[in-house]
Amino acid sequence: MSNVSEIYGSMVFNEHTMQERLPKATYKALMKTIKKGEPLDVEVANVVAHEMKEWAIEKGATHYTHWFQPLSGITSEKHDSFLDPMPDGRAIMTFSGKELIQGEPDASSFPNGGLRATFEARGYTAWDPTSYAFIKDEVLCIPTAFCSYTGEALDKKTPLLRSMKAINEQANRVLALFGEQPCQVTTTVGAEQEYFLISEHDYAAREDLVLTGRTLYGYSPCKGQELEEHYFGAIRPTVNNFMKELDDELWALGVSAKTKHNEVAPAQHELAPIYAGTNRAIDENLLTMEKMRLLAGHHGLACLLHEKPFDGINGSGKHNNWALAAGNKNLLDPGENPIDNLRFLVILTSVIEAVDDYQELLRMSVASAGNDHRLGANEAPPAIISIFLGDELGKVVDALINGKSYRSASKMAMDLGVDVLPKFMKDNTDRNRTSPFAFTGNKFEFRMPGSNVNLSDCNMILNTAVAKSLKSFADAMDGKKDFEASALSYIKKTLKKHQRIIFNGNGYSEEWPVEAKKRGLANNRNTAEALPCFVAPKSISLFEEFGVMTEAEVRSRYEIELEKYCKLLNIEVRVMKRMARRTYLPAISAFAAASAQHLETYKRVRPEAPCVAHEKLLDKITAGIDEIDDAVYDLHDKHMTAEDIADPQKQADYYAGTVIPAMERLREAVDQMEIITSRDYWPVPSYNNILFYV
C-alpha cells in the first residue's frame, strides 16, 4: 500500500468514523461516555450498533466478536454472524445495542483461579467504548471486559480500567490544589516490541521451539552479537518484506507503528509505536503480537516472542514507556527549570514513592518462566527495582532533600568539529540501559517487561500505586494555608524517605546487588520468589482501597500465575526428556558407532598407528552419552517429585530451586556433544543455522 494517510485507521470504527456516520446527538452522547466516563444509554448503543454494523458490512465483515483478554494473557474471540434468517427463506443482517454491549462466553473454561467452578459456566463480556472496534479477517472485533456471573473480573482489562479511574480521580485532586479545572487525566503507554524472526523450516525442525517457544538445547554460535554489527544494520530483504506487510496491516488497524529496526542479537528486531492512552495502547500491542505471528508465515518466517528463545545472546523485552497526561499537558514534563516546577515535582515525588513502596509488586507484574532467563544480562535490567533519574533530576532531588539551591544546567550545543554538520542541543541527561525504571525526558521507561507479556498487569499496578501516592499528597495538603511551602516540605520529607530506590549507576555491576541489599531493596530472582508479594496484606489493601481488585480477585490471579509457571516448566521438562531420549541420544549413539567403526578400520589398516585422536573422540562421546543418560534420569526423578507436590507455592519453589538446575545440567551435557558430533549426524538445526539464515 502506498497512500498511508488513506489506509491509516481504515479498518477502525474510530472517532473520525463515528463523527461521520453517527447522528450528532448520538455522537455527542457517546463522546461523553468515552471521554468523561458518563454512563452509556441503551438507545445510544442501539444507534451505534446499527451504524457500526453497516460500516463493518461495507468493509466486508460478515461476523462480529467480543474481543477480550482472559487471564491466560492472550486475546480471545468467539465469532457470531450478523445473519438473521427470515420466515420466508430470506435473511437480513442485524446487530442490536444489546449484542454490542454484552456477550456471554464460558467463564469456567478460562483460567479463573477458583472464582468459577466447572459447573458454573456463565460469564459476560461488556463493551469497552474507550477502545475502538476494528475489523480483522472479515470480523468486527469489539474490545470488551470479561467478568464472571457473580461480577468478579476474569480478565486483564477490567482491573486496568479501574486503575485508570483511580489515578484520574487522585490526579484531579492534586491538580485542583494548583487551581486547575477538572479534566480527564490519563496514563499513556508506548510499547517497544522486540522479537526474533527465523526461518520457518528451522522452526519446524526444532521441537523445543514449537512446543515451548524457546530452544531448550543449543550451543552458542561461533559468531553471536559480539561484533555489534546487527544493531541498526541494513534489514535483509525477506525481513523487510515482512515489516512492510506488518506496517500496512497495523496502519489499517489504526496502530501507529512508527519505528522498525534490527536489534542487537542476530535475527532480532524491534517495532515501536507512537504512545497512546494505556487501554488502547495495550489492546494495540496485543493485536501487533498476533499480527506478527500470523504474517511471518507469509514470508517463510516464524516470529518468536519468547523472552529468551536463544541462550547466550540478548533476550527480547517490551519497554513500557509510561507518562501521565491531563488533556494536552504531559504532567511528567519537567520544563526548562524543573526545580521551580512545583507541579512536576509533586508528580515526580509521587512516582518515586509509589515505585519504592510497591517495588515487589512491579517486579511480580513482569515475572514469568521466560522472563526469568532474560532479566539481569544482555541489556535486560536486573531483577532489583530501582529508578534512574539522570544527572539533572538527580541533582534536583539531592538539592531538595538537602535544602540547597540548584540552578538547572543549560543545554549545550554539540559541535562535532565538522563545519558541514549541523550543531544540535545535547540532552541534560544520558540514558541508562541497565535501569529497570528510567526517566527519559518526559516519561518513565519500565524496561523489565518481557516481549511476550500482556502490559495490563504492570500498568495496573503502576497506576494504582501512583494513585495511592497522589492521594497521600492531596490528603496531607488539606487545610494547609501556605500550599507552596507545605508542598515543598512534603516533597523533601518524601524524597528523603524513598531516596534508596534512586540509582543512577550500572545495574549490571557486581557491587549493585550488595548495595541494593544494604538499602533494603528486594531482589526476587525468579517467579517463584516474586509471586508471594501479590497476596501480601499490603498489596491486597492497596487494590481494595481503590476498588481495583477484591481480595478474591487478587488471590485468583496469584493462583493462576503459580499454576501457569509450574505448567510451563512441566512442559519444558517433558520436552527436554523426550528430545534427549528420542532425538539426541540416538543421533549421538549413531555417531559413536560410526566413530568406533572408523577406529576399528584404521587399526586394521594401520595396526602400528597410535590413533590417539580417534580414541579421545570416542572416549568423549561415550562419556557424554553416559552423562546425558544420567542427567535424564536425575531430571526425571526431580520432575516426578515436583509433580507430586500439592501446594502450588511449594511446587513453584521446588521447580525454581531444584528442577531448573537439573534442566541446566542436562542441557550442558547435550550441548557439549553438539560441538564434537559430526554435523551430518546432528539431528536439529544449530544456532549457527538458525540465527544466520539467508
XYZ file of C-alpha atoms in Angstrom:
694
model
C 0.000 0.000 0.000
C 1.368 3.399 -0.880
C -1.016 6.056 0.439
C -0.554 5.712 4.195
C -2.845 8.618 5.060
C -5.713 6.876 3.234
C -5.227 3.423 4.736
C -4.436 4.538 8.280
C -7.345 3.617 10.540
C -9.438 2.478 7.567
C -10.430 -0.715 9.419
C -11.203 1.050 12.712
C -14.519 2.459 13.917
C -12.655 5.420 15.371
C -13.729 8.880 16.434
C -13.453 10.236 12.899
C -15.686 7.452 11.522
C -18.162 7.887 14.383
C -18.432 11.605 13.708
C -19.100 10.936 10.032
C -21.678 8.167 10.492
C -23.461 8.761 13.794
C -26.270 11.279 14.300
C -24.920 14.385 16.012
C -26.749 13.768 19.292
C -25.620 10.137 19.407
C -22.037 11.103 18.709
C -22.023 13.706 21.491
C -23.550 11.267 23.977
C -21.018 8.584 23.102
C -18.106 11.024 23.431
C -19.299 11.895 26.947
C -19.064 8.204 27.792
C -15.645 7.779 26.206
C -14.005 10.980 27.415
C -15.837 11.761 30.643
C -16.862 8.315 31.817
C -20.593 9.039 31.800
C -22.999 6.034 31.725
C -23.968 4.711 28.296
C -27.667 4.947 27.367
C -29.114 1.828 25.706
C -30.733 3.902 22.943
C -27.339 5.369 22.117
C -25.945 1.820 21.998
C -28.671 0.742 19.549
C -27.837 3.553 17.131
C -24.103 2.923 17.457
C -24.594 -0.815 16.902
C -26.582 -0.242 13.691
C -24.045 2.172 12.213
C -21.139 0.001 13.325
C -22.722 -2.992 11.607
C -23.420 -1.078 8.394
C -19.848 0.205 8.319
C -18.437 -3.270 9.005
C -20.502 -4.887 6.246
C -19.312 -2.240 3.792
C -15.777 -3.268 4.723
C -16.532 -6.941 4.012
C -17.276 -8.164 7.537
C -19.770 -10.994 7.985
C -19.286 -11.692 11.704
C -18.678 -9.869 14.950
C -16.869 -10.889 18.112
C -16.353 -9.607 21.616
C -12.548 -9.402 21.743
C -11.255 -9.780 25.300
C -8.193 -10.582 27.418
C -8.720 -13.646 29.634
C -6.286 -14.317 32.455
C -4.210 -16.508 30.152
C -2.708 -13.210 28.980
C -3.619 -13.522 25.309
C -6.761 -12.431 23.449
C -9.889 -14.482 22.869
C -12.772 -14.257 20.449
C -15.969 -16.106 19.531
C -17.426 -15.225 16.127
C -21.166 -14.677 15.573
C -22.557 -13.757 12.182
C -24.815 -10.770 11.540
C -27.124 -13.241 9.784
C -30.776 -13.250 10.836
C -32.918 -15.758 8.825
C -36.474 -14.684 7.934
C -39.589 -16.924 7.798
C -39.852 -16.568 4.018
C -36.388 -18.048 3.460
C -34.543 -14.754 3.084
C -32.002 -13.395 5.549
C -31.153 -9.951 6.796
C -28.095 -8.668 8.630
C -28.797 -7.386 12.136
C -26.828 -6.210 15.149
C -28.510 -4.724 18.211
C -27.341 -2.498 21.013
C -27.738 -5.418 23.400
C -25.424 -7.552 21.255
C -22.919 -4.725 21.159
C -22.971 -4.124 24.907
C -22.946 -7.696 26.180
C -21.777 -11.157 25.184
C -21.723 -14.477 27.014
C -18.622 -16.724 26.768
C -17.958 -19.686 29.056
C -16.317 -18.353 32.229
C -15.241 -21.662 33.755
C -13.222 -22.793 30.715
C -10.760 -19.909 31.061
C -8.205 -19.517 33.869
C -10.136 -18.243 36.897
C -8.121 -19.197 39.974
C -11.074 -20.826 41.682
C -13.522 -17.971 41.082
C -15.711 -20.267 38.955
C -16.397 -23.983 39.296
C -16.708 -26.172 36.194
C -20.488 -26.341 36.539
C -20.693 -22.538 36.990
C -20.074 -21.678 33.388
C -21.786 -18.360 32.758
C -19.646 -15.265 32.164
C -20.170 -11.913 30.474
C -18.242 -9.658 28.143
C -19.032 -5.943 28.325
C -18.246 -3.411 25.586
C -15.356 -1.072 26.325
C -16.205 2.049 24.281
C -12.877 3.694 25.165
C -11.030 1.274 22.865
C -12.125 1.423 19.234
C -13.786 -1.501 17.457
C -11.913 -2.747 14.394
C -12.195 -5.260 11.551
C -9.816 -8.201 11.417
C -10.156 -11.077 8.962
C -13.711 -10.070 7.975
C -14.778 -9.970 11.619
C -15.877 -6.877 13.541
C -13.845 -7.035 16.757
C -15.340 -5.216 19.748
C -12.908 -4.740 22.680
C -14.622 -5.855 25.863
C -14.135 -6.549 29.541
C -14.793 -10.081 30.814
C -16.371 -10.940 34.160
C -17.993 -13.863 35.938
C -21.699 -14.326 36.619
C -21.078 -13.072 40.152
C -19.238 -9.967 38.966
C -15.563 -10.814 39.538
C -13.136 -9.637 36.864
C -11.819 -12.592 34.851
C -9.636 -10.548 32.543
C -6.670 -8.195 32.403
C -8.612 -5.195 31.093
C -11.115 -4.626 33.907
C -8.573 -4.016 36.717
C -6.586 -1.826 34.311
C -9.638 0.349 33.620
C -10.332 0.565 37.353
C -6.736 1.679 37.974
C -7.075 4.355 35.297
C -10.195 5.612 37.030
C -8.310 5.717 40.350
C -5.383 7.718 39.018
C -7.734 10.106 37.208
C -9.599 10.845 40.440
C -6.498 11.339 42.583
C -4.602 13.340 39.960
C -7.547 15.723 39.679
C -7.461 16.220 43.441
C -3.813 17.242 43.116
C -4.438 19.483 40.102
C -7.233 21.221 41.986
C -4.665 22.252 44.607
C -2.879 24.097 41.812
C -6.110 25.840 40.815
C -6.627 23.785 37.669
C -10.072 22.805 36.411
C -11.160 19.148 36.439
C -10.188 17.257 33.293
C -9.645 13.706 32.109
C -6.236 12.609 33.408
C -4.979 9.557 31.599
C -1.863 7.442 31.593
C -0.222 6.863 28.238
C 1.941 3.990 27.066
C 4.282 3.389 24.172
C 5.214 -0.299 23.952
C 8.518 -1.047 22.217
C 8.133 -4.634 20.987
C 11.221 -6.792 20.429
C 11.024 -10.108 18.567
C 13.027 -12.676 16.603
C 12.415 -13.806 13.029
C 13.860 -17.134 11.932
C 13.339 -19.499 9.020
C 10.040 -21.357 9.219
C 11.895 -24.507 8.129
C 14.341 -24.270 11.045
C 11.484 -23.511 13.429
C 9.567 -26.631 12.375
C 12.684 -28.760 12.837
C 13.066 -27.715 16.476
C 10.532 -29.483 18.684
C 11.521 -27.316 21.627
C 10.782 -24.082 19.736
C 7.427 -25.365 18.536
C 6.250 -26.604 21.943
C 7.851 -24.122 24.358
C 8.811 -21.063 22.309
C 12.497 -21.338 23.215
C 15.468 -23.574 22.477
C 15.937 -25.897 25.431
C 19.217 -27.055 23.909
C 21.818 -25.319 21.785
C 25.497 -24.465 21.977
C 26.437 -20.820 21.481
C 27.000 -19.885 17.838
C 30.540 -19.355 16.579
C 29.528 -15.767 15.935
C 26.998 -14.089 18.165
C 26.419 -10.390 18.724
C 29.971 -9.534 19.790
C 30.767 -7.626 16.583
C 27.722 -5.406 17.218
C 27.016 -5.326 13.503
C 23.356 -6.296 13.507
C 22.048 -3.414 15.617
C 20.533 -0.793 13.283
C 22.129 -2.647 10.360
C 20.645 -2.969 6.898
C 17.444 -5.018 7.053
C 17.571 -8.175 4.936
C 15.050 -8.248 2.058
C 12.897 -11.093 3.421
C 12.558 -9.374 6.781
C 11.907 -6.020 5.128
C 9.047 -7.517 3.119
C 7.557 -8.885 6.335
C 7.916 -5.489 8.010
C 6.217 -3.754 5.074
C 3.218 -6.081 5.229
C 3.071 -5.737 9.014
C 3.119 -1.924 8.741
C 0.290 -1.951 6.211
C -1.858 -4.258 8.349
C -1.201 -2.320 11.543
C -1.758 1.089 9.951
C -5.117 -0.060 8.592
C -5.974 -1.127 12.155
C -5.022 2.306 13.489
C -1.862 1.062 15.210
C 0.710 3.831 14.940
C 3.706 1.653 14.057
C 6.440 4.266 13.839
C 9.913 2.770 14.178
C 11.386 -0.515 12.983
C 14.980 -1.713 13.061
C 17.357 -4.587 13.646
C 18.056 -5.183 17.321
C 21.343 -6.215 18.927
C 21.101 -10.001 18.630
C 21.285 -11.691 15.230
C 17.782 -12.293 13.798
C 16.297 -9.917 16.405
C 14.196 -6.855 15.533
C 12.042 -4.167 17.150
C 8.835 -2.287 16.377
C 7.854 0.829 18.314
C 4.535 2.695 18.051
C 3.658 6.257 18.976
C 2.277 6.396 22.509
C -1.485 6.177 23.102
C -3.880 6.006 26.049
C -2.895 2.993 28.149
C -6.023 0.965 27.465
C -5.838 1.382 23.698
C -2.055 1.037 23.636
C -2.252 -2.386 25.289
C -5.063 -3.560 23.018
C -2.996 -2.447 20.039
C 0.132 -4.182 21.338
C -1.745 -7.468 21.715
C -3.036 -7.035 18.186
C 0.507 -6.308 16.988
C 1.800 -9.517 18.549
C -0.962 -11.521 16.906
C -0.259 -9.993 13.503
C 3.477 -10.616 13.867
C 2.917 -14.313 14.429
C 0.405 -14.688 11.598
C 2.133 -12.623 8.914
C 5.593 -14.120 9.402
C 4.462 -17.317 7.666
C 3.649 -15.345 4.502
C 7.393 -14.811 4.109
C 8.703 -18.242 5.102
C 9.491 -16.976 8.596
C 8.482 -17.755 12.160
C 8.123 -14.946 14.714
C 9.404 -15.739 18.203
C 8.014 -13.629 21.038
C 9.510 -15.659 23.872
C 11.612 -13.572 26.255
C 14.720 -15.730 25.801
C 14.481 -18.025 22.765
C 18.278 -18.397 22.464
C 20.839 -18.775 25.237
C 23.900 -16.535 25.310
C 22.534 -13.630 23.280
C 20.047 -10.869 24.020
C 16.549 -11.769 25.052
C 13.528 -9.783 23.932
C 11.796 -7.194 26.060
C 8.847 -4.852 25.718
C 9.784 -1.445 27.109
C 6.781 0.212 28.685
C 7.055 3.993 28.224
C 4.650 5.446 30.792
C 3.509 9.042 31.227
C 0.653 10.972 32.842
C -1.383 13.385 30.729
C -4.036 15.951 31.656
C -5.684 16.913 28.403
C -2.820 18.031 26.164
C -0.412 18.554 29.082
C 2.228 15.987 29.987
C 2.441 16.095 33.779
C 5.890 14.495 33.633
C 7.354 17.281 31.504
C 9.940 18.960 33.781
C 10.050 22.182 31.756
C 13.119 24.378 31.382
C 13.733 24.652 35.124
C 12.389 21.551 36.917
C 13.313 22.699 40.432
C 10.885 25.616 40.040
C 8.146 23.445 38.508
C 6.239 22.523 41.671
C 3.524 20.532 39.932
C 6.129 18.398 38.169
C 7.999 17.846 41.439
C 4.806 16.653 43.128
C 4.131 14.151 40.320
C 7.771 13.015 40.222
C 7.835 12.527 44.005
C 4.601 10.534 43.836
C 6.072 8.193 41.227
C 9.279 7.703 43.230
C 7.272 6.941 46.377
C 4.973 4.556 44.511
C 7.793 2.584 42.903
C 9.669 2.286 46.209
C 6.622 1.298 48.252
C 5.431 -1.264 45.710
C 8.718 -2.351 44.122
C 7.953 -6.028 44.724
C 4.558 -5.747 43.066
C 6.125 -4.159 39.996
C 8.723 -6.933 39.869
C 5.969 -9.504 40.268
C 3.966 -7.980 37.404
C 6.623 -8.995 34.867
C 7.537 -12.364 36.403
C 7.316 -15.406 34.148
C 9.277 -18.559 33.443
C 10.560 -16.977 30.238
C 11.479 -13.598 31.689
C 13.453 -15.286 34.480
C 16.013 -16.273 31.813
C 16.202 -12.715 30.443
C 16.465 -10.390 33.430
C 19.934 -9.396 34.549
C 22.053 -9.546 31.407
C 22.392 -8.642 27.743
C 20.690 -5.238 28.001
C 17.831 -6.526 30.162
C 17.664 -4.828 33.574
C 18.338 -6.762 36.780
C 15.569 -8.209 38.930
C 16.128 -5.456 41.512
C 13.788 -2.498 41.019
C 15.465 0.916 41.019
C 14.812 4.322 39.431
C 17.240 6.146 37.155
C 16.721 9.920 37.161
C 19.862 11.043 35.356
C 22.256 13.856 36.173
C 19.828 16.785 36.005
C 16.941 15.354 38.027
C 19.336 13.556 40.348
C 20.864 16.896 41.311
C 17.401 18.442 41.677
C 16.359 15.676 44.080
C 19.595 15.986 46.057
C 19.084 19.747 46.332
C 15.510 19.304 47.580
C 16.493 16.681 50.149
C 19.416 18.694 51.462
C 17.684 22.079 51.301
C 20.238 23.522 48.891
C 19.682 25.847 45.960
C 20.131 24.496 42.471
C 20.242 26.107 39.087
C 19.252 23.973 36.125
C 22.037 23.257 33.704
C 21.648 24.985 30.381
C 21.600 22.777 27.333
C 24.875 22.536 25.460
C 25.297 22.544 21.710
C 27.083 19.500 20.289
C 29.897 20.534 17.960
C 31.299 17.560 16.054
C 34.171 19.562 14.604
C 32.935 19.419 11.019
C 31.522 22.651 9.629
C 29.023 20.997 7.283
C 27.436 19.011 10.122
C 24.651 20.798 11.995
C 25.074 21.692 15.637
C 22.345 20.293 17.877
C 21.434 20.553 21.536
C 22.677 17.910 23.925
C 20.134 16.455 26.351
C 20.646 17.227 30.021
C 20.935 13.551 30.883
C 22.120 10.297 29.337
C 20.124 7.063 29.141
C 20.748 4.042 31.374
C 20.116 0.742 29.608
C 20.637 -1.226 32.833
C 17.925 0.539 34.825
C 14.548 -1.153 35.300
C 12.700 2.167 35.656
C 14.363 5.113 33.941
C 13.271 8.717 33.430
C 13.781 9.564 29.763
C 12.968 13.249 29.407
C 9.188 13.399 29.920
C 8.228 9.810 30.723
C 9.403 6.746 32.585
C 10.613 3.704 30.685
C 9.865 0.474 32.528
C 12.317 -1.908 30.877
C 11.566 -5.105 32.794
C 8.519 -6.479 30.888
C 9.339 -9.407 28.611
C 8.362 -9.464 24.955
C 5.524 -11.945 25.469
C 3.833 -10.196 28.404
C 0.439 -8.506 28.491
C 1.255 -4.992 29.732
C -2.077 -4.646 31.535
C -0.637 -6.083 34.767
C 2.343 -3.775 35.235
C 0.377 -0.684 34.194
C -2.494 -1.582 36.514
C -0.057 -1.826 39.419
C 1.846 1.314 38.449
C -1.373 3.320 38.054
C -2.761 2.145 41.391
C 0.477 2.717 43.287
C 0.835 6.247 41.889
C -2.833 6.939 42.679
C -2.056 5.962 46.285
C 0.859 8.425 46.411
C -1.189 11.224 44.835
C -3.924 10.594 47.384
C -1.410 10.798 50.231
C -0.213 14.157 48.957
C -3.746 15.537 48.471
C -4.770 14.346 51.943
C -1.689 15.937 53.501
C -2.414 19.277 51.818
C -5.999 19.506 53.066
C -6.414 22.640 55.141
C -2.869 23.912 54.567
C -2.821 27.706 54.192
C 0.627 28.096 52.663
C 0.294 25.474 49.946
C 3.680 26.021 48.271
C 5.683 25.823 51.495
C 3.682 22.799 52.660
C 4.111 21.068 49.320
C 7.889 21.626 49.298
C 8.146 20.336 52.848
C 6.150 17.239 51.901
C 8.314 16.675 48.819
C 11.531 16.946 50.847
C 10.315 14.529 53.516
C 9.000 12.011 50.972
C 12.097 12.081 48.757
C 14.349 11.607 51.770
C 12.308 8.608 52.861
C 12.402 6.990 49.428
C 15.768 8.021 48.008
C 17.037 4.430 48.416
C 15.161 3.489 45.219
C 17.127 6.031 43.143
C 20.215 4.528 41.496
C 21.988 6.151 38.557
C 24.825 3.637 38.278
C 25.457 0.367 36.452
C 22.776 -2.186 37.270
C 24.985 -4.995 35.921
C 27.853 -4.355 38.319
C 28.714 -6.956 40.947
C 28.538 -4.247 43.588
C 24.921 -3.266 42.917
C 23.169 -6.321 44.455
C 25.304 -5.841 47.577
C 24.471 -2.138 47.712
C 20.773 -2.821 46.996
C 20.640 -5.259 49.912
C 22.130 -2.617 52.202
C 19.433 -0.205 51.045
C 16.727 -2.743 51.846
C 15.635 -3.250 48.238
C 14.067 -6.557 47.272
C 15.859 -8.981 44.953
C 13.331 -11.590 43.879
C 15.420 -13.520 41.372
C 12.732 -15.728 39.877
C 8.982 -16.038 39.519
C 8.590 -18.371 42.485
C 10.209 -15.746 44.724
C 8.338 -12.841 43.139
C 4.740 -14.074 43.291
C 4.024 -14.225 47.061
C 4.026 -10.431 47.416
C 0.846 -10.379 45.298
C -1.201 -11.727 48.208
C 0.593 -9.838 50.973
C -1.807 -7.778 53.139
C -0.146 -4.557 51.925
C -0.904 -5.428 48.286
C -4.470 -6.522 48.902
C -5.091 -3.350 50.897
C -3.809 -1.211 48.012
C -6.092 -2.833 45.446
C -9.146 -2.799 47.706
C -8.633 0.839 48.725
C -9.031 1.990 45.135
C -11.563 -0.608 44.007
C -9.107 -2.088 41.514
C -9.429 -5.684 42.721
C -11.095 -7.507 45.580
C -9.118 -9.911 47.712
C -10.769 -12.818 45.882
C -9.698 -11.379 42.518
C -6.127 -10.896 43.751
C -5.861 -14.407 45.151
C -7.280 -15.906 41.965
C -4.557 -14.225 39.913
C -1.872 -15.416 42.294
C -3.127 -18.993 41.926
C -3.296 -18.644 38.137
C 0.262 -17.325 37.854
C 1.616 -20.068 40.105
C -0.208 -22.708 38.103
C 0.977 -21.214 34.801
C 4.600 -21.145 35.978
C 4.526 -24.773 37.081
C 2.702 -25.921 33.956
C 5.181 -24.180 31.651
C 8.121 -25.777 33.432
C 6.373 -29.139 33.395
C 6.020 -28.831 29.613
C 9.650 -27.780 29.207
C 10.886 -30.728 31.288
C 8.772 -33.196 29.318
C 10.077 -31.809 26.033
C 13.667 -31.925 27.311
C 13.379 -35.557 28.365
C 11.634 -36.569 25.153
C 14.201 -34.837 22.940
C 17.148 -36.228 24.911
C 15.861 -39.770 24.663
C 14.381 -39.790 21.154
C 16.333 -37.130 19.281
C 19.786 -36.531 20.740
C 20.835 -39.853 22.286
C 20.045 -41.908 19.138
C 21.924 -39.400 16.954
C 24.959 -39.211 19.259
C 24.975 -43.008 19.666
C 24.921 -43.408 15.885
C 27.890 -41.070 15.620
C 29.649 -43.018 18.373
C 29.061 -46.275 16.488
C 30.378 -44.729 13.280
C 33.421 -43.388 15.137
C 34.093 -46.812 16.661
C 33.827 -48.411 13.238
C 36.231 -45.845 11.799
C 38.672 -46.524 14.637
C 38.440 -50.257 14.057
C 39.052 -49.753 10.340
C 42.078 -47.541 10.979
C 43.589 -50.077 13.363
C 43.026 -52.879 10.882
C 44.604 -50.965 8.016
C 47.365 -49.310 10.096
C 47.998 -51.504 13.155
C 51.083 -49.509 14.067
C 49.249 -46.115 14.042
C 48.535 -44.720 17.565
C 45.027 -43.376 16.627
C 45.087 -41.159 19.731
C 42.693 -38.523 18.343
C 40.145 -41.169 17.328
C 40.293 -42.818 20.721
C 39.968 -39.474 22.529
C 36.917 -38.587 20.447
C 35.285 -41.939 21.123
C 36.000 -41.609 24.842
C 34.433 -38.150 24.920
C 31.346 -39.314 23.045
C 30.756 -42.394 25.198
C 31.323 -40.362 28.377
C 28.928 -37.742 27.041
C 26.270 -40.364 26.342
C 26.601 -41.657 29.895
C 26.325 -38.108 31.294
C 23.205 -37.386 29.216
C 21.612 -40.646 30.298
C 22.402 -39.957 33.958
C 21.152 -36.356 33.660
C 17.891 -37.511 32.076
C 17.192 -39.937 34.937
C 18.128 -37.281 37.500
C 15.787 -34.767 35.861
C 13.033 -37.368 35.628
C 13.241 -38.150 39.348
C 13.136 -34.475 40.314
C 10.313 -33.850 37.839
C 8.197 -36.614 39.352
C 8.853 -35.212 42.832
C 7.769 -31.754 41.663
C 4.535 -33.037 40.160
C 3.639 -34.779 43.428
C 3.809 -31.527 45.442
C 0.248 -30.397 46.157
C 0.924 -26.874 47.434
C 1.297 -24.572 44.374
C 3.825 -22.204 46.001
C 5.975 -25.071 47.283
C 5.772 -26.703 43.871
C 6.922 -23.476 42.191
C 9.769 -23.151 44.716
C 10.881 -26.719 44.013
C 10.796 -26.173 40.260
C 12.855 -22.999 40.612
C 15.387 -24.325 43.125
C 15.742 -27.986 42.160
C 14.253 -28.838 38.763
C 15.726 -25.927 36.793
C 19.322 -26.758 37.874
C 18.684 -30.346 36.731
C 17.418 -28.990 33.396
C 20.568 -26.901 33.067
C 22.736 -29.961 33.760
C 21.018 -31.947 31.004
C 21.298 -29.058 28.577
C 25.010 -28.680 29.289
C 25.568 -32.421 28.669
C 23.798 -32.348 25.305
C 25.349 -29.046 24.233
C 28.849 -30.416 24.874
C 28.107 -33.193 22.409
C 26.910 -30.749 19.742
C 30.394 -29.299 19.244
C 32.095 -32.684 18.698
C 29.368 -34.591 16.824
C 29.585 -34.524 13.055
C 27.030 -32.125 11.590
C 25.868 -34.992 9.356
C 24.615 -36.717 12.496
C 23.330 -33.731 14.490
C 19.525 -34.065 14.351
C 18.397 -30.419 14.605
C 19.446 -27.025 13.198
C 22.113 -25.428 15.381
C 22.295 -21.790 16.491
C 24.704 -21.180 13.604
C 21.993 -22.335 11.178
C 19.011 -20.682 12.860
C 20.387 -17.216 13.582
C 22.278 -16.654 10.349
C 19.826 -17.752 7.677
C 19.954 -16.048 4.278
